[in-house]
Short mmCIF file of C-alpha atoms and ligand atoms in Angstrom, two decimals:
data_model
loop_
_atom_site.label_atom_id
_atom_site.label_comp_id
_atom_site.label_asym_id
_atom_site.label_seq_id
_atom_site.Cartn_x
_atom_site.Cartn_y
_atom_site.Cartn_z
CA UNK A 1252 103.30 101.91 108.69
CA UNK A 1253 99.96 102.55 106.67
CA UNK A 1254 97.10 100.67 108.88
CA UNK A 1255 96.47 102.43 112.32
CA UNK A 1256 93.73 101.24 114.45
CA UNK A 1257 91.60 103.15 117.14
CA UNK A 1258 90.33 102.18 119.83
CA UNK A 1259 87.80 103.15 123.51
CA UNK A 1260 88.32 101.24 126.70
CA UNK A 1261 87.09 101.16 129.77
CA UNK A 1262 84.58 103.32 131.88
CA UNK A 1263 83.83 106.28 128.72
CA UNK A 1264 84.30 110.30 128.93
CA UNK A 1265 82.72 113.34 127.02
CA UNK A 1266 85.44 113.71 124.37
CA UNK A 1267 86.67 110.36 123.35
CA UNK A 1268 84.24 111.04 120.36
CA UNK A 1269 86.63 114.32 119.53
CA UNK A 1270 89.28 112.25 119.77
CA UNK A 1271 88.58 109.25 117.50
CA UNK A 1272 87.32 112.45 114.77
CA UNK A 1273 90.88 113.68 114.77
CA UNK A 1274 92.48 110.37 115.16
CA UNK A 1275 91.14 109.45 111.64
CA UNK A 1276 90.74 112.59 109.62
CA UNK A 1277 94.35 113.27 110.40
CA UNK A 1278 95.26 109.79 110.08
CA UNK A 1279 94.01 110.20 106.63
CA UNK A 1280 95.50 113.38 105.94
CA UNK A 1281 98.58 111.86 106.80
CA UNK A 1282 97.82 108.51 103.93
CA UNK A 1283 97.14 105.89 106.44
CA UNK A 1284 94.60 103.71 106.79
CA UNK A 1285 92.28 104.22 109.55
CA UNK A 1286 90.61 101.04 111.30
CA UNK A 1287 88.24 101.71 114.10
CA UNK A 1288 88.11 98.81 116.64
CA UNK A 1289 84.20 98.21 118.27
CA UNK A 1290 84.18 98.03 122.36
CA UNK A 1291 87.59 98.15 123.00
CA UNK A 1292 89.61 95.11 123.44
CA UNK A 1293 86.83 93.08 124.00
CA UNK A 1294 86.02 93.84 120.14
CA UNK A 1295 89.37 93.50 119.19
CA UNK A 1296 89.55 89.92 120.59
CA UNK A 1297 86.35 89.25 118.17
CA UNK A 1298 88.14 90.90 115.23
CA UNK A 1299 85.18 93.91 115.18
CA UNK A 1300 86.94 96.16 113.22
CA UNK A 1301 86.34 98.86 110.24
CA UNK A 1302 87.77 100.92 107.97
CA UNK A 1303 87.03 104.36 108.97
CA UNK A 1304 86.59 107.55 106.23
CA UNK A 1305 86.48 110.73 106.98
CA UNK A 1306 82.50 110.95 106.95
CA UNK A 1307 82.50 108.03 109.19
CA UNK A 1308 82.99 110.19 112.22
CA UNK A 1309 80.87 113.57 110.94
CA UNK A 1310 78.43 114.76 113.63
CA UNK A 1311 80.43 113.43 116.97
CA UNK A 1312 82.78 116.09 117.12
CA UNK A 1313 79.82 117.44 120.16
CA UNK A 1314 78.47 114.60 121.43
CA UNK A 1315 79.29 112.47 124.59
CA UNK A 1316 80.00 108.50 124.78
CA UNK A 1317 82.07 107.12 121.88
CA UNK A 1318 80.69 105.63 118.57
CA UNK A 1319 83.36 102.95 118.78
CA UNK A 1320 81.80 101.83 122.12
CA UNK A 1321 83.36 100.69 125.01
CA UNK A 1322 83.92 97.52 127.46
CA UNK A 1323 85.87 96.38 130.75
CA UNK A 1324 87.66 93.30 129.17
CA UNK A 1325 87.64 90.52 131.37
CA UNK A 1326 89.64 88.48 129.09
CA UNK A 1327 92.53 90.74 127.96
CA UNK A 1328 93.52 90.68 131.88
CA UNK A 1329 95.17 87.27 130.75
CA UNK A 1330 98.57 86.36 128.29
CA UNK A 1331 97.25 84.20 126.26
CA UNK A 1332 94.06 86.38 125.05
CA UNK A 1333 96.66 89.87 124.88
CA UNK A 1334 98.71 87.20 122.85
CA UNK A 1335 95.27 86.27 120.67
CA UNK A 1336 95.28 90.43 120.45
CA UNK A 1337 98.41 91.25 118.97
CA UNK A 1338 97.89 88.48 116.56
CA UNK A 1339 94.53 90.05 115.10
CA UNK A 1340 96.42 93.41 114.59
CA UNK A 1341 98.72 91.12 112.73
CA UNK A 1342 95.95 89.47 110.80
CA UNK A 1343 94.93 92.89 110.15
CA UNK A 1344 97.93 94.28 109.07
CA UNK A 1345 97.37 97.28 111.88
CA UNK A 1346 101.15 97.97 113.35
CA UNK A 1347 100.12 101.02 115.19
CA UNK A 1348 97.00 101.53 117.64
CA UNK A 1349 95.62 104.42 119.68
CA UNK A 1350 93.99 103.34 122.88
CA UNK A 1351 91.61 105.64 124.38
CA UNK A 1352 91.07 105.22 127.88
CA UNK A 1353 92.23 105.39 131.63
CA UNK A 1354 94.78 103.73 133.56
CA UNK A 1355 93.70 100.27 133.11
CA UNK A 1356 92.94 100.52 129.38
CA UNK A 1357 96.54 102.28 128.86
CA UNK A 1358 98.29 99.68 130.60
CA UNK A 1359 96.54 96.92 127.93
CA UNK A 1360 98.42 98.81 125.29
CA UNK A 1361 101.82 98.66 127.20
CA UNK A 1362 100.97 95.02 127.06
CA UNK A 1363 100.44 95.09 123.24
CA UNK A 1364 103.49 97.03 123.12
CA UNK A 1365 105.34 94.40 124.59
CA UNK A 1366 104.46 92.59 121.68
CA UNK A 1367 105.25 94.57 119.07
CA UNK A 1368 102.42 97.11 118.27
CA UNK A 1369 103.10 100.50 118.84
CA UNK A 1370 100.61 101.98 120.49
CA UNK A 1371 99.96 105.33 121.85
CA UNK A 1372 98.25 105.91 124.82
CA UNK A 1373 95.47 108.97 124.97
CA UNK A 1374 94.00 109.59 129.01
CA UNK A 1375 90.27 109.06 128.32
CA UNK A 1376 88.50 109.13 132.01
CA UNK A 1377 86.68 111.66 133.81
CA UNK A 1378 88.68 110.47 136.79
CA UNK A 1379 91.92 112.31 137.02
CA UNK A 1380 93.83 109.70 137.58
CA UNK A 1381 96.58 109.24 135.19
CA UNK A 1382 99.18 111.45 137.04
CA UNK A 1383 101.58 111.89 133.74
CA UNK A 1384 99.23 114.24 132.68
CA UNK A 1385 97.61 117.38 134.38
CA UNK A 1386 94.10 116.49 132.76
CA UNK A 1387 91.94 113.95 131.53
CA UNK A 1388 89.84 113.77 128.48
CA UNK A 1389 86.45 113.49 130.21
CA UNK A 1390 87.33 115.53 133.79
CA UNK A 1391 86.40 119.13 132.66
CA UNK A 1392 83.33 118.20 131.60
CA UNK A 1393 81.93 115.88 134.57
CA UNK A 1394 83.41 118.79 136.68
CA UNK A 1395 80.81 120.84 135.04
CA UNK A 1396 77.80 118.85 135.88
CA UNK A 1397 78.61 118.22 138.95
CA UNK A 1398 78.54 122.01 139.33
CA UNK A 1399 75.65 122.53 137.52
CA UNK A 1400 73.86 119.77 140.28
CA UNK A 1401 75.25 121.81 142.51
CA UNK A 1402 73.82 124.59 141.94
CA UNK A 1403 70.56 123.22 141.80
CA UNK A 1404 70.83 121.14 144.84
CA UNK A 1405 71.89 124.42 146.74
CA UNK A 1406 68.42 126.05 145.62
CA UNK A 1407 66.31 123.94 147.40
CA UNK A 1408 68.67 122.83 150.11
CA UNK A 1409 68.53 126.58 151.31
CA UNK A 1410 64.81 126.46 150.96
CA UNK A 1411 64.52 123.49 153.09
CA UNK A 1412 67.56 124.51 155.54
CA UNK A 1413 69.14 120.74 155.16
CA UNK A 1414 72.54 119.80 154.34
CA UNK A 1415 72.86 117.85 151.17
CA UNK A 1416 75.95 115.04 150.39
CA UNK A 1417 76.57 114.63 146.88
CA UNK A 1418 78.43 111.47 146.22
CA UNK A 1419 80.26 111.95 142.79
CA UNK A 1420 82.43 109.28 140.91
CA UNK A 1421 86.49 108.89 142.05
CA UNK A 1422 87.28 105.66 143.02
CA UNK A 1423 90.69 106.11 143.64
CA UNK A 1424 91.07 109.78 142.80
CA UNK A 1425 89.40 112.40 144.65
CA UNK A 1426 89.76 114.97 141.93
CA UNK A 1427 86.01 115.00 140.70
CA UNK A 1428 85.28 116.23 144.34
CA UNK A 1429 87.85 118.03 145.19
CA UNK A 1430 87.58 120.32 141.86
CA UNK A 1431 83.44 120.34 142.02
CA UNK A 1432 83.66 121.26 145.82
CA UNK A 1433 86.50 124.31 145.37
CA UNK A 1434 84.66 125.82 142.47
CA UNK A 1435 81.59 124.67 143.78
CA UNK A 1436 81.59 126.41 147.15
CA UNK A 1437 81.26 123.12 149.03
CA UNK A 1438 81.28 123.27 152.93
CA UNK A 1439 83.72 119.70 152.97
CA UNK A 1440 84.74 117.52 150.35
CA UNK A 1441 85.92 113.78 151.56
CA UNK A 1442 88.54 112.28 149.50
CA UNK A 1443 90.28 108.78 149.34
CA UNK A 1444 93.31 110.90 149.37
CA UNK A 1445 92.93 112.22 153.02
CA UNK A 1446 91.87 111.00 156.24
CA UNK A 1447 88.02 110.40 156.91
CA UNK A 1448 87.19 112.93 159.74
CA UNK A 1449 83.27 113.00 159.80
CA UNK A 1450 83.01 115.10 163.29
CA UNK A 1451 84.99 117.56 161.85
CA UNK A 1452 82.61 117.98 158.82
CA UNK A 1453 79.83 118.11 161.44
CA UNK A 1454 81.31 120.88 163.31
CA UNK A 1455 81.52 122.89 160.31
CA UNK A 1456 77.64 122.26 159.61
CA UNK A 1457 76.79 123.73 163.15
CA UNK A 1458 79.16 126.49 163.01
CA UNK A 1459 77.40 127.63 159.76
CA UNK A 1460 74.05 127.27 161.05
CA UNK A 1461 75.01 129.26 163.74
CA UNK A 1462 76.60 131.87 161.62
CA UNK A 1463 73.21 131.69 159.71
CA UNK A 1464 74.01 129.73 156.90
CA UNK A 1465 70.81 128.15 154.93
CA UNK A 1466 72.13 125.25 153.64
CA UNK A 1467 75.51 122.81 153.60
CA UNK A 1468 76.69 120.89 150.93
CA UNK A 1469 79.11 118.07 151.66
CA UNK A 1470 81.09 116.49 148.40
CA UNK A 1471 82.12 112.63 148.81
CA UNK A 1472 84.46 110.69 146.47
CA UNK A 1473 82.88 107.54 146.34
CA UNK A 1474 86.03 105.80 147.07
CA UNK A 1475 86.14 107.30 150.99
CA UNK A 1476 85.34 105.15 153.80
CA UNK A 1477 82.37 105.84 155.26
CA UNK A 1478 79.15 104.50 152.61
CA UNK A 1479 77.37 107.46 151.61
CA UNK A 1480 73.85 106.28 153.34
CA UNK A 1481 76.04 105.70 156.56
CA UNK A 1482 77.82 109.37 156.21
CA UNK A 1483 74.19 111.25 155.65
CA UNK A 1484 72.34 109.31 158.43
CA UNK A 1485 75.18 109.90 160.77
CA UNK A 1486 75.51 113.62 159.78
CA UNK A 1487 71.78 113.87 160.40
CA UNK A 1488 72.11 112.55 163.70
CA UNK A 1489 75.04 114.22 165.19
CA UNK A 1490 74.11 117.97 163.55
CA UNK A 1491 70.34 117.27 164.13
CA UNK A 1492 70.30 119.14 160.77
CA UNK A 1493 68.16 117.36 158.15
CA UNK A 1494 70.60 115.33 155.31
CA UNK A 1495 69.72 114.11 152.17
CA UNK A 1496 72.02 112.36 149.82
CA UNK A 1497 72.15 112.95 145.86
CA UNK A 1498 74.48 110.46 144.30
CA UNK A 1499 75.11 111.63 140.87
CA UNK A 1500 76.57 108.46 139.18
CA UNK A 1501 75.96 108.03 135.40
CA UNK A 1502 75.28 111.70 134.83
CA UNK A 1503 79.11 112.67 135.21
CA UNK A 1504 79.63 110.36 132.17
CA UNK A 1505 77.70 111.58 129.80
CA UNK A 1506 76.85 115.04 128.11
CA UNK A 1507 78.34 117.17 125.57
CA UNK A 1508 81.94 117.69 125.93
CA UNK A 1509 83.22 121.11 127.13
CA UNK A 1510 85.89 123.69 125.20
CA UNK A 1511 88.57 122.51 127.49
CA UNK A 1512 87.90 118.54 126.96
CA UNK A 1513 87.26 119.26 123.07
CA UNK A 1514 90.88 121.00 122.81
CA UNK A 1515 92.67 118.02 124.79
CA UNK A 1516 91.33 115.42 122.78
CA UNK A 1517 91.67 116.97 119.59
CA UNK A 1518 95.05 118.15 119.70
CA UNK A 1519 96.37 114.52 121.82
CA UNK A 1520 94.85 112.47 118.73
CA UNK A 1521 96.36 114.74 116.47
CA UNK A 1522 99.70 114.36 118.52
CA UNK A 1523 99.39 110.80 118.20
CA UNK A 1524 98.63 110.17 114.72
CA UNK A 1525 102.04 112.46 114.07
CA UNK A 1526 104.19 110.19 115.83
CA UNK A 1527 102.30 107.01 114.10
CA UNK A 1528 102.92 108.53 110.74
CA UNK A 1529 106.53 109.42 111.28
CA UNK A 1530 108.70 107.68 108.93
CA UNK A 1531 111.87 106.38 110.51
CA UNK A 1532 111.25 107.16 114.01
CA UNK A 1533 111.76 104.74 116.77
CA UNK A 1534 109.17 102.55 117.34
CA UNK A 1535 107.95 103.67 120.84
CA UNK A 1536 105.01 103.50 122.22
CA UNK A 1537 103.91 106.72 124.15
CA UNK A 1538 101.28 108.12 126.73
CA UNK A 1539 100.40 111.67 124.90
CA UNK A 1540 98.57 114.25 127.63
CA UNK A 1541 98.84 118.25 128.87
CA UNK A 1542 101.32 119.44 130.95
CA UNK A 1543 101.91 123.17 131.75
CA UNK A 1544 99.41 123.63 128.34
CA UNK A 1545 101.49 121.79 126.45
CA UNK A 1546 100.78 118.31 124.75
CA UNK A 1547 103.29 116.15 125.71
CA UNK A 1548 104.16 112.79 124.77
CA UNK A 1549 106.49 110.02 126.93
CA UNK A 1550 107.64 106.95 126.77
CA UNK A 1551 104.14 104.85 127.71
CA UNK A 1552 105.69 102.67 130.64
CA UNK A 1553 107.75 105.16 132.04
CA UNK A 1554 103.98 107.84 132.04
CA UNK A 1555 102.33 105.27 133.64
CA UNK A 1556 104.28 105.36 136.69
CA UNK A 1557 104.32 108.65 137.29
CA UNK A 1558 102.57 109.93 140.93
CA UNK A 1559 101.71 112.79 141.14
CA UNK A 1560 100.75 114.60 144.06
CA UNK A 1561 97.85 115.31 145.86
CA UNK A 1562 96.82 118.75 145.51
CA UNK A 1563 96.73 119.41 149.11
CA UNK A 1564 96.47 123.50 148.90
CA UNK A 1565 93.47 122.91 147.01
CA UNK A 1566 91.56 120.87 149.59
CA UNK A 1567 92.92 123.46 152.72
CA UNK A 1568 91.64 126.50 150.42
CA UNK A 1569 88.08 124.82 150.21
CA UNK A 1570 88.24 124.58 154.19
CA UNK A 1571 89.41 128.40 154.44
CA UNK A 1572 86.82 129.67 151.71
CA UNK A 1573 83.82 127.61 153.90
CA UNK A 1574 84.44 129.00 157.55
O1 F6P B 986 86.70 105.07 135.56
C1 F6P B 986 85.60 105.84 135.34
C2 F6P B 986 84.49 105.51 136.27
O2 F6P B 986 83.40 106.31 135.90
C3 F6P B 986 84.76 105.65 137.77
O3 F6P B 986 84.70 106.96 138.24
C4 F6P B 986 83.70 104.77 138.38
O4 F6P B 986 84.06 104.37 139.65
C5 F6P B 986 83.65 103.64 137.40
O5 F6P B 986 84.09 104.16 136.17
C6 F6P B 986 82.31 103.00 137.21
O6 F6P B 986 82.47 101.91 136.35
P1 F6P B 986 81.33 101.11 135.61
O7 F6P B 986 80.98 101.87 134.36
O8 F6P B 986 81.97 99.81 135.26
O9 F6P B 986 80.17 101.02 136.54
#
C-alpha cells in the first residue's frame, strides 16, 4: 500500500486536529502518500480529496475542530452510496483509510471494510461511548469545560442561594456528567444509564440547605428523561429553592485540546499509520484506542461490540461525597 486517506466524521472533538497531524507526518515518514478526505464521507462521496504534506497540517497540533471538516452523512447510511464510496478510494488508488470519529462514523468504515479498504478506526467523540476503549479523543477536554462552567456557575449560584442544572452533551452515554459532576463536586448527576429519580435529587437540595449549603448544582445528560426546562421548573417547585438551568451545548465541542486528549490522538494515529504501512501483514481493519494506558488495537467489528460497563462506583461516590 502507498496511498492512505484520512478522514473526520460525525459530531467533532478537541484533538481530531492532533490526530490527522500525526496521521500524515508519520504517514510520510513511513513513504506513503497521504490524502486528506473534506467532511467526512459526505466529501468522500463528492471525491473532495487532497494530497496532504507535512506543512499542510502545521499550526493545528493546539487547536480544536478539524481542518478536514466534518458531516453526519445522510447518504452513506445506504449500500449503494457505501458501494459509490469504496469505488472513489478505488478511483483514487487509496487502499487504506483512517476514520476519525465515534460510533456511527466507525461503523461506516466496517462497512468500507467489507468492501475491501482497510480501514482503521480512531474514537473521535467527546462522548465516551465507544466501550473498546477507556477514552475518547475529545472527552478529557469537554470534561474540562464543563468544569471550568462549573466553577463559575457555583460563584454566583452561592451568591444568589439557587440551585443551578447544567445540562451537558451524552446522548446515550452519561460519561460527560458523570465525570464533570465527580470531579466537579456536583450535588446529583442524572444519567441515561440509571433510573430518573427527581424527588430524590430534591431531597438532597433541602437537606443541604438545611445543613447550610449556599448553592446546589445538579448535572443532566441530555439523554435522561425528564426535559431539562421540565426538571428545573419542577425542582423549583418542589424545593421552593430558586433553579436556573445552564445548558452548555456547543461549548463542550470546541476549545483547545488538553495534554491527555493531545497524547491519545497522537500516539492512536501514529498506531494506525504503523499497521497501514506494514508490509505483509493481514489486511485487517482495526479500532485503535487506550486501555490500561496502553494503545491498543482490535479487530474493528469485534471493538465495536464491546459493552462496557457502567461505572456504577463512580456515580454512588458522587452521592457519598454530596451528603
Ligand atoms: O456525538 C457528539 C455529540 O456532541 C453528542 O454529544 C450530541 O448529542 C450530538 O453530537 C449533537 O450533534 P449535532 O452536532 O448533530 O447537533
Amino acid at each position: 500500500m502507498n496511498k492512505i486517506g484520512v478522514l473526520t466524521s460525525g459530531g467533532d472533538s478537541p484533538g481530531m486536529n492532533a490526530a490527522i497531524r500525526a496521521v500524515v507526518r508519520c504517514g510520510i515518514e513511513a513513504g506513503l502518500e497521504v490524502w486528506g478526505i473534506e467532511r467526512g464521507y459526505e466529501g468522500l462521496l463528492d471525491g473532495e480529496l487532497r494530497q496532504m504534506d507535512r506543512s499542510s497540517v502545521g499550526d493545528i497540533l493546539h487547536r480544536g475542530g478539524t481542518i478536514l471538516k466534518t458531516a453526519r452523512s445522510e447518504r452513506f447510511m445506504e449500500a449503494r452510496w457505501i458501494d459509490k464510496a469504496a469505488e472513489m478510494l478505488a478511483t483514487f488508488g487509496i487502499g487504506g483509510l483512517v476514520v476519525i470519529g465515534g460510533d456511527g462514523s466507525l461503523r461506516g468504515g466496517l462497512e468500507l471494510a467489507q468492501r475491501g479498504i482497510r480501514v482503521m478506526g480512531l474514537p473521535g467523540t467527546i462522548d465516551n461511548d465507544l466501550h473498546y476503549t477507556d477514552f475518547t479523543i475529545g472527552f478529557d477536554t469537554a470534561v474540562s469545560t464543563v468544569l471550568e462552567a462549573i466553577s463559575k456557575i457555583r460563584d454566583t449560584s452561592s451568591s444568589h442561594d439557587r440551585t443551578t442544572v447544567i445540562e451537558v452533551m451524552g446522548r446515550r452515554c452519561g460519561d460527560i456528567a458523570l465525570y464533570a459532576a465527580l470531579a466537579g463536586g456536583a450535588e446529583s448527576v442524572l444519567v441515561p444509564e440509571m433510573p430518573e429519580d427527581i424527588n430524590m435529587v430534591c431531597r438532597k437540595i433541602i437537606e443541604g440547605s438545611n445543613r447550610g449549603k449556599l448553592h446546589s448544582i445538579i448535572i443532566k445528560a441530555e439523554g435522561t428523561g425528564t426535559p431539562a426546562t421540565e426538571l428545573t421548573r419542577l425542582i423549583e417547585e418542589r424545593t421552593g429553592k430558586e433553579t436556573r438551568l445552564v445548558v452548555l451545548s456547543y461549548l463542550q465541542r470546541g476549545g483547545s485540546p488538553t495534554l491527555n486528549d493531545r497524547m491519545l490522538a497522537t500516539l492512536c494515529a501514529a498506531k494506525a499509520v504503523e499497521l497501514l504501512a506494514e508490509e505483509g501483514q493481514e489486511a485487517e481493519s482495526k479500532a485503535i484506542g487506550i486501555v490500561d494506558g496502553h494503545i491498543m488495537a482490535y479487530e474493528l467489528g469485534a471493538a465495536l461490540e464491546v459493552k462496557r460497563a457502567f461505572r456504577r462506583e463512580l456515580y454512588e461516590l458522587i452521592n457519598v461525597l454530596s451528603k
